[in-house]
PDB file of N, CA and C in Angstrom:
ATOM      1  N   MET A   1       0.949  -0.885   0.325  1.00 70.00           N
ATOM      2  CA  MET A   1       0.396   0.029  -0.052  1.00 70.00           C
ATOM      3  C   MET A   1       0.898   1.580   0.286  1.00 70.00           C
ATOM      4  N   ARG A   2       0.494   2.144  -0.698  1.00 78.00           N
ATOM      5  CA  ARG A   2       1.107   3.213  -0.727  1.00 78.00           C
ATOM      6  C   ARG A   2       1.046   3.954   0.186  1.00 78.00           C
ATOM      7  N   HIS A   3       0.428   3.648   1.196  1.00 83.00           N
ATOM      8  CA  HIS A   3       0.749   4.887   2.593  1.00 83.00           C
ATOM      9  C   HIS A   3       1.548   4.110   3.411  1.00 83.00           C
ATOM     10  N   ASP A   4       1.598   2.834   3.377  1.00 78.00           N
ATOM     11  CA  ASP A   4       2.986   1.731   4.344  1.00 78.00           C
ATOM     12  C   ASP A   4       3.909   2.394   4.008  1.00 78.00           C
ATOM     13  N   ARG A   5       4.619   2.601   5.328  1.00 79.00           N
ATOM     14  CA  ARG A   5       5.834   2.393   5.823  1.00 79.00           C
ATOM     15  C   ARG A   5       6.933   1.963   6.076  1.00 79.00           C
ATOM     16  N   LEU A   6       6.781   0.875   5.105  1.00 74.00           N
ATOM     17  CA  LEU A   6       7.959  -0.660   5.416  1.00 74.00           C
ATOM     18  C   LEU A   6       9.619   0.022   5.866  1.00 74.00           C
ATOM     19  N   GLN A   7       9.857  -0.509   7.329  1.00 76.00           N
ATOM     20  CA  GLN A   7      11.020  -0.425   7.860  1.00 76.00           C
ATOM     21  C   GLN A   7      11.874  -1.855   7.067  1.00 76.00           C
ATOM     22  N   GLU A   8      12.890  -1.471   6.162  1.00 75.00           N
ATOM     23  CA  GLU A   8      14.186  -2.500   5.658  1.00 75.00           C
ATOM     24  C   GLU A   8      14.622  -3.978   6.650  1.00 75.00           C
ATOM     25  N   ARG A   9      14.157  -3.916   7.701  1.00 74.00           N
ATOM     26  CA  ARG A   9      15.399  -4.462   8.603  1.00 74.00           C
ATOM     27  C   ARG A   9      13.967  -5.758   8.568  1.00 74.00           C
ATOM     28  N   TRP A  10      12.408  -5.506   8.028  1.00 67.00           N
ATOM     29  CA  TRP A  10      11.591  -5.952   8.607  1.00 67.00           C
ATOM     30  C   TRP A  10      10.841  -6.756   7.364  1.00 67.00           C
ATOM     31  N   SER A  11      11.095  -6.208   6.599  1.00 67.00           N
ATOM     32  CA  SER A  11      10.611  -6.697   4.599  1.00 67.00           C
ATOM     33  C   SER A  11      11.303  -7.765   4.581  1.00 67.00           C
ATOM     34  N   GLY A  12      11.521  -7.601   2.999  1.00 65.00           N
ATOM     35  CA  GLY A  12      12.098  -8.563   2.669  1.00 65.00           C
ATOM     36  C   GLY A  12      11.946 -10.363   2.921  1.00 65.00           C
ATOM     37  N   GLY A  13      10.447 -10.060   3.305  1.00 66.00           N
ATOM     38  CA  GLY A  13       9.867 -11.447   4.157  1.00 66.00           C
ATOM     39  C   GLY A  13       9.214 -12.584   3.519  1.00 66.00           C
ATOM     40  N   ASP A  14       7.814 -13.085   3.883  1.00 75.00           N
ATOM     41  CA  ASP A  14       7.403 -13.852   3.369  1.00 75.00           C
ATOM     42  C   ASP A  14       5.524 -13.688   3.077  1.00 75.00           C
ATOM     43  N   LEU A  15       5.196 -14.090   2.114  1.00 79.00           N
ATOM     44  CA  LEU A  15       3.932 -14.321   1.950  1.00 79.00           C
ATOM     45  C   LEU A  15       2.912 -15.445   1.478  1.00 79.00           C
ATOM     46  N   ALA A  16       2.167 -15.824   2.584  1.00 81.00           N
ATOM     47  CA  ALA A  16       1.500 -17.318   2.447  1.00 81.00           C
ATOM     48  C   ALA A  16       0.074 -17.061   1.749  1.00 81.00           C
ATOM     49  N   VAL A  17      -0.091 -18.553   0.982  1.00 85.00           N
ATOM     50  CA  VAL A  17      -1.818 -18.139  -0.261  1.00 85.00           C
ATOM     51  C   VAL A  17      -1.951 -19.108   0.170  1.00 85.00           C
ATOM     52  N   LEU A  18      -3.294 -19.886   0.428  1.00 86.00           N
ATOM     53  CA  LEU A  18      -3.683 -20.279   0.378  1.00 86.00           C
ATOM     54  C   LEU A  18      -5.479 -20.442  -0.750  1.00 86.00           C
ATOM     55  N   VAL A  19      -5.013 -21.294  -1.400  1.00 89.00           N
ATOM     56  CA  VAL A  19      -6.276 -21.826  -2.758  1.00 89.00           C
ATOM     57  C   VAL A  19      -6.625 -22.752  -2.420  1.00 89.00           C
ATOM     58  N   ALA A  20      -8.530 -22.298  -2.559  1.00 85.00           N
ATOM     59  CA  ALA A  20      -8.929 -23.993  -2.392  1.00 85.00           C
ATOM     60  C   ALA A  20     -10.174 -23.682  -3.174  1.00 85.00           C
ATOM     61  N   GLY A  21     -10.821 -24.325  -3.088  1.00 83.00           N
ATOM     62  CA  GLY A  21     -11.885 -25.040  -4.421  1.00 83.00           C
ATOM     63  C   GLY A  21     -12.613 -25.900  -4.572  1.00 83.00           C
ATOM     64  N   ARG A  22     -13.450 -26.317  -4.834  1.00 76.00           N
ATOM     65  CA  ARG A  22     -14.770 -27.642  -5.066  1.00 76.00           C
ATOM     66  C   ARG A  22     -13.766 -28.935  -6.107  1.00 76.00           C
ATOM     67  N   ASP A  23     -12.689 -27.750  -7.373  1.00 79.00           N
ATOM     68  CA  ASP A  23     -13.234 -28.501  -8.262  1.00 79.00           C
ATOM     69  C   ASP A  23     -11.050 -28.609  -8.316  1.00 79.00           C
ATOM     70  N   GLY A  24     -10.491 -29.344  -8.329  1.00 79.00           N
ATOM     71  CA  GLY A  24      -9.082 -29.414  -8.184  1.00 79.00           C
ATOM     72  C   GLY A  24      -8.316 -28.577  -9.524  1.00 79.00           C
ATOM     73  N   THR A  25      -9.024 -29.081 -10.207  1.00 86.00           N
ATOM     74  CA  THR A  25      -8.941 -28.623 -11.972  1.00 86.00           C
ATOM     75  C   THR A  25      -8.553 -26.664 -11.821  1.00 86.00           C
ATOM     76  N   THR A  26      -9.698 -26.548 -11.177  1.00 89.00           N
ATOM     77  CA  THR A  26      -9.886 -24.835 -10.697  1.00 89.00           C
ATOM     78  C   THR A  26      -9.253 -24.067 -10.294  1.00 89.00           C
ATOM     79  N   VAL A  27      -9.273 -25.086  -9.457  1.00 88.00           N
ATOM     80  CA  VAL A  27      -7.892 -24.412  -8.047  1.00 88.00           C
ATOM     81  C   VAL A  27      -6.778 -24.509  -8.578  1.00 88.00           C
ATOM     82  N   ALA A  28      -6.242 -25.453  -9.655  1.00 90.00           N
ATOM     83  CA  ALA A  28      -4.456 -25.233 -10.338  1.00 90.00           C
ATOM     84  C   ALA A  28      -4.393 -24.801 -11.666  1.00 90.00           C
ATOM     85  N   HIS A  29      -5.660 -24.001 -11.838  1.00 94.00           N
ATOM     86  CA  HIS A  29      -5.223 -23.341 -12.489  1.00 94.00           C
ATOM     87  C   HIS A  29      -5.753 -21.923 -11.991  1.00 94.00           C
ATOM     88  N   ALA A  30      -5.812 -21.960 -10.883  1.00 94.00           N
ATOM     89  CA  ALA A  30      -5.855 -20.277 -10.202  1.00 94.00           C
ATOM     90  C   ALA A  30      -4.512 -20.068  -9.270  1.00 94.00           C
ATOM     91  N   VAL A  31      -3.746 -21.462  -9.246  1.00 92.00           N
ATOM     92  CA  VAL A  31      -2.901 -20.774  -8.873  1.00 92.00           C
ATOM     93  C   VAL A  31      -1.520 -21.193  -9.543  1.00 92.00           C
ATOM     94  N   ARG A  32      -1.807 -21.161 -10.890  1.00 93.00           N
ATOM     95  CA  ARG A  32      -0.732 -21.145 -12.091  1.00 93.00           C
ATOM     96  C   ARG A  32      -0.868 -19.996 -12.329  1.00 93.00           C
ATOM     97  N   ARG A  33      -1.788 -18.925 -12.310  1.00 95.00           N
ATOM     98  CA  ARG A  33      -2.467 -17.561 -12.730  1.00 95.00           C
ATOM     99  C   ARG A  33      -1.714 -16.381 -11.562  1.00 95.00           C
ATOM    100  N   ARG A  34      -2.065 -16.815 -10.153  1.00 92.00           N
ATOM    101  CA  ARG A  34      -1.232 -16.313  -9.704  1.00 92.00           C
ATOM    102  C   ARG A  34      -0.096 -16.426  -9.254  1.00 92.00           C
ATOM    103  N   VAL A  35       0.827 -17.349  -9.544  1.00 92.00           N
ATOM    104  CA  VAL A  35       1.990 -17.393  -9.443  1.00 92.00           C
ATOM    105  C   VAL A  35       2.451 -16.531 -10.698  1.00 92.00           C
ATOM    106  N   ALA A  36       1.839 -16.688 -11.647  1.00 94.00           N
ATOM    107  CA  ALA A  36       2.239 -15.912 -12.895  1.00 94.00           C
ATOM    108  C   ALA A  36       2.073 -14.409 -13.082  1.00 94.00           C
ATOM    109  N   ALA A  37       1.540 -14.049 -12.114  1.00 94.00           N
ATOM    110  CA  ALA A  37       1.029 -13.183 -12.134  1.00 94.00           C
ATOM    111  C   ALA A  37       1.958 -11.784 -10.934  1.00 94.00           C
ATOM    112  N   ALA A  38       2.190 -13.095  -9.897  1.00 91.00           N
ATOM    113  CA  ALA A  38       3.085 -12.576  -9.285  1.00 91.00           C
ATOM    114  C   ALA A  38       4.505 -12.616  -9.110  1.00 91.00           C
ATOM    115  N   ALA A  39       5.073 -13.001 -10.491  1.00 91.00           N
ATOM    116  CA  ALA A  39       6.112 -13.242 -11.008  1.00 91.00           C
ATOM    117  C   ALA A  39       7.047 -11.883 -10.866  1.00 91.00           C
ATOM    118  N   PRO A  40       6.698 -11.438 -11.529  1.00 92.00           N
ATOM    119  CA  PRO A  40       7.509  -9.453 -11.478  1.00 92.00           C
ATOM    120  C   PRO A  40       7.992  -9.075  -9.747  1.00 92.00           C
ATOM    121  N   PHE A  41       7.358  -9.687  -8.897  1.00 86.00           N
ATOM    122  CA  PHE A  41       7.750  -8.876  -7.597  1.00 86.00           C
ATOM    123  C   PHE A  41       7.897 -10.371  -6.493  1.00 86.00           C
ATOM    124  N   ALA A  42       7.331 -11.086  -6.977  1.00 87.00           N
ATOM    125  CA  ALA A  42       8.339 -12.893  -5.989  1.00 87.00           C
ATOM    126  C   ALA A  42       8.222 -13.985  -6.693  1.00 87.00           C
ATOM    127  N   ARG A  43       8.293 -14.923  -5.541  1.00 84.00           N
ATOM    128  CA  ARG A  43       8.440 -16.100  -6.038  1.00 84.00           C
ATOM    129  C   ARG A  43       8.412 -17.978  -5.458  1.00 84.00           C
ATOM    130  N   ALA A  44       8.183 -18.029  -6.513  1.00 83.00           N
ATOM    131  CA  ALA A  44       7.501 -19.308  -4.858  1.00 83.00           C
ATOM    132  C   ALA A  44       8.752 -20.171  -4.205  1.00 83.00           C
ATOM    133  N   ARG A  45       8.450 -20.658  -3.417  1.00 78.00           N
ATOM    134  CA  ARG A  45       9.567 -20.922  -2.469  1.00 78.00           C
ATOM    135  C   ARG A  45       9.305 -22.622  -2.147  1.00 78.00           C
ATOM    136  N   TRP A  46       7.911 -22.714  -1.442  1.00 78.00           N
ATOM    137  CA  TRP A  46       7.137 -23.787  -0.982  1.00 78.00           C
ATOM    138  C   TRP A  46       6.182 -24.628  -1.638  1.00 78.00           C
ATOM    139  N   ARG A  47       5.794 -25.145  -1.454  1.00 81.00           N
ATOM    140  CA  ARG A  47       4.083 -25.488  -2.500  1.00 81.00           C
ATOM    141  C   ARG A  47       3.876 -26.750  -1.647  1.00 81.00           C
ATOM    142  N   GLN A  48       2.241 -26.801  -0.859  1.00 79.00           N
ATOM    143  CA  GLN A  48       1.706 -28.245  -0.813  1.00 79.00           C
ATOM    144  C   GLN A  48       0.741 -27.884  -1.266  1.00 79.00           C
ATOM    145  N   VAL A  49       0.261 -29.495  -1.807  1.00 79.00           N
ATOM    146  CA  VAL A  49      -0.681 -29.519  -2.705  1.00 79.00           C
ATOM    147  C   VAL A  49      -1.507 -30.657  -1.716  1.00 79.00           C
ATOM    148  N   GLY A  50      -3.124 -30.646  -1.548  1.00 74.00           N
ATOM    149  CA  GLY A  50      -3.345 -32.011  -0.773  1.00 74.00           C
ATOM    150  C   GLY A  50      -5.189 -31.590  -1.134  1.00 74.00           C
ATOM    151  N   SER A  51      -6.038 -32.456  -0.952  1.00 70.00           N
ATOM    152  CA  SER A  51      -7.188 -32.271  -1.420  1.00 70.00           C
ATOM    153  C   SER A  51      -7.766 -33.757  -0.875  1.00 70.00           C
ATOM    154  N   TRP A  52      -9.037 -33.692  -0.101  1.00 69.00           N
ATOM    155  CA  TRP A  52     -10.232 -34.940   0.070  1.00 69.00           C
ATOM    156  C   TRP A  52     -11.270 -34.867  -0.205  1.00 69.00           C
ATOM    157  N   ASN A  53     -12.233 -35.618  -0.515  1.00 72.00           N
ATOM    158  CA  ASN A  53     -12.949 -36.019  -1.033  1.00 72.00           C
ATOM    159  C   ASN A  53     -14.118 -36.564  -0.310  1.00 72.00           C
ATOM    160  N   PRO A  54     -14.989 -35.616   0.559  1.00 77.00           N
ATOM    161  CA  PRO A  54     -15.803 -35.915   1.567  1.00 77.00           C
ATOM    162  C   PRO A  54     -16.409 -37.077   2.167  1.00 77.00           C
ATOM    163  N   THR A  55     -16.988 -37.511   0.707  1.00 80.00           N
ATOM    164  CA  THR A  55     -17.163 -39.293   0.587  1.00 80.00           C
ATOM    165  C   THR A  55     -16.985 -40.111   0.326  1.00 80.00           C
ATOM    166  N   ASP A  56     -17.058 -41.478   0.281  1.00 79.00           N
ATOM    167  CA  ASP A  56     -16.000 -42.626  -0.030  1.00 79.00           C
ATOM    168  C   ASP A  56     -16.722 -42.666  -1.864  1.00 79.00           C
ATOM    169  N   PRO A  57     -16.246 -43.790  -2.406  1.00 81.00           N
ATOM    170  CA  PRO A  57     -16.313 -43.837  -3.608  1.00 81.00           C
ATOM    171  C   PRO A  57     -18.147 -44.578  -4.220  1.00 81.00           C
ATOM    172  N   THR A  58     -18.929 -44.784  -2.852  1.00 89.00           N
ATOM    173  CA  THR A  58     -20.324 -45.542  -2.914  1.00 89.00           C
ATOM    174  C   THR A  58     -21.069 -44.236  -2.479  1.00 89.00           C
ATOM    175  N   GLY A  59     -20.782 -43.126  -2.136  1.00 86.00           N
ATOM    176  CA  GLY A  59     -20.954 -41.855  -1.773  1.00 86.00           C
ATOM    177  C   GLY A  59     -21.466 -41.503  -0.515  1.00 86.00           C
ATOM    178  N   ARG A  60     -21.171 -42.671   0.394  1.00 89.00           N
ATOM    179  CA  ARG A  60     -21.341 -42.575   1.781  1.00 89.00           C
ATOM    180  C   ARG A  60     -20.383 -41.139   2.599  1.00 89.00           C
ATOM    181  N   PRO A  61     -20.588 -40.787   3.560  1.00 86.00           N
ATOM    182  CA  PRO A  61     -19.734 -39.777   3.755  1.00 86.00           C
ATOM    183  C   PRO A  61     -18.714 -40.139   4.857  1.00 86.00           C
ATOM    184  N   GLN A  62     -17.443 -39.430   4.461  1.00 81.00           N
ATOM    185  CA  GLN A  62     -16.076 -39.862   5.542  1.00 81.00           C
ATOM    186  C   GLN A  62     -15.798 -39.276   6.213  1.00 81.00           C
ATOM    187  N   THR A  63     -14.826 -39.193   6.979  1.00 78.00           N
ATOM    188  CA  THR A  63     -13.588 -38.329   7.967  1.00 78.00           C
ATOM    189  C   THR A  63     -12.664 -38.016   6.638  1.00 78.00           C
ATOM    190  N   GLY A  64     -12.513 -37.022   6.771  1.00 73.00           N
ATOM    191  CA  GLY A  64     -10.789 -36.348   6.021  1.00 73.00           C
ATOM    192  C   GLY A  64     -10.360 -36.608   6.881  1.00 73.00           C
ATOM    193  N   ARG A  65      -8.989 -36.782   6.072  1.00 72.00           N
ATOM    194  CA  ARG A  65      -7.352 -37.438   6.292  1.00 72.00           C
ATOM    195  C   ARG A  65      -6.349 -35.507   6.549  1.00 72.00           C
ATOM    196  N   ASN A  66      -6.318 -35.014   7.001  1.00 70.00           N
ATOM    197  CA  ASN A  66      -4.708 -34.232   6.542  1.00 70.00           C
ATOM    198  C   ASN A  66      -3.896 -35.398   5.642  1.00 70.00           C
ATOM    199  N   LEU A  67      -2.830 -34.623   5.414  1.00 67.00           N
ATOM    200  CA  LEU A  67      -1.716 -35.043   4.209  1.00 67.00           C
ATOM    201  C   LEU A  67      -0.461 -35.880   5.377  1.00 67.00           C
ATOM    202  N   PHE A  68      -0.867 -35.823   6.920  1.00 74.00           N
ATOM    203  CA  PHE A  68      -0.118 -36.452   7.883  1.00 74.00           C
ATOM    204  C   PHE A  68      -0.755 -37.454   8.226  1.00 74.00           C
ATOM    205  N   GLY A  69      -2.076 -37.902   7.050  1.00 73.00           N
ATOM    206  CA  GLY A  69      -2.880 -39.131   7.562  1.00 73.00           C
ATOM    207  C   GLY A  69      -3.343 -39.063   9.010  1.00 73.00           C
ATOM    208  N   GLN A  70      -3.735 -37.920   9.538  1.00 77.00           N
ATOM    209  CA  GLN A  70      -4.110 -37.714  10.438  1.00 77.00           C
ATOM    210  C   GLN A  70      -6.221 -37.473  10.336  1.00 77.00           C
ATOM    211  N   VAL A  71      -6.508 -37.380  11.227  1.00 76.00           N
ATOM    212  CA  VAL A  71      -8.321 -37.151  11.099  1.00 76.00           C
ATOM    213  C   VAL A  71      -8.294 -35.739  11.085  1.00 76.00           C
ATOM    214  N   ASP A  72      -9.011 -34.842  10.342  1.00 69.00           N
ATOM    215  CA  ASP A  72      -9.136 -33.687   9.477  1.00 69.00           C
ATOM    216  C   ASP A  72     -10.740 -32.714  10.186  1.00 69.00           C
ATOM    217  N   GLY A  73     -10.411 -32.633  11.314  1.00 63.00           N
ATOM    218  CA  GLY A  73     -11.765 -31.799  11.498  1.00 63.00           C
ATOM    219  C   GLY A  73     -12.442 -30.336  10.626  1.00 63.00           C
ATOM    220  N   SER A  74     -10.784 -29.972  10.142  1.00 58.00           N
ATOM    221  CA  SER A  74     -11.132 -28.374   9.402  1.00 58.00           C
ATOM    222  C   SER A  74     -12.332 -28.601   8.090  1.00 58.00           C
TER     223      SER A  74
END
């Protein structure tokens, strides 16, 4: 922002972005577009991709698990 008075000693930092959606293809496209748009001033250092479906193959609800295999209540 133009009115910010950032001090160099506290700058040069990090930006975390979470992209979420119902469709993996849409999310992947959104991530690609954001990374391309940020290229002039930022670079990706780390990325973690993950997803889960709240229903099993028969359509019954299932408990989600995070990327570590633990029950995820988020």
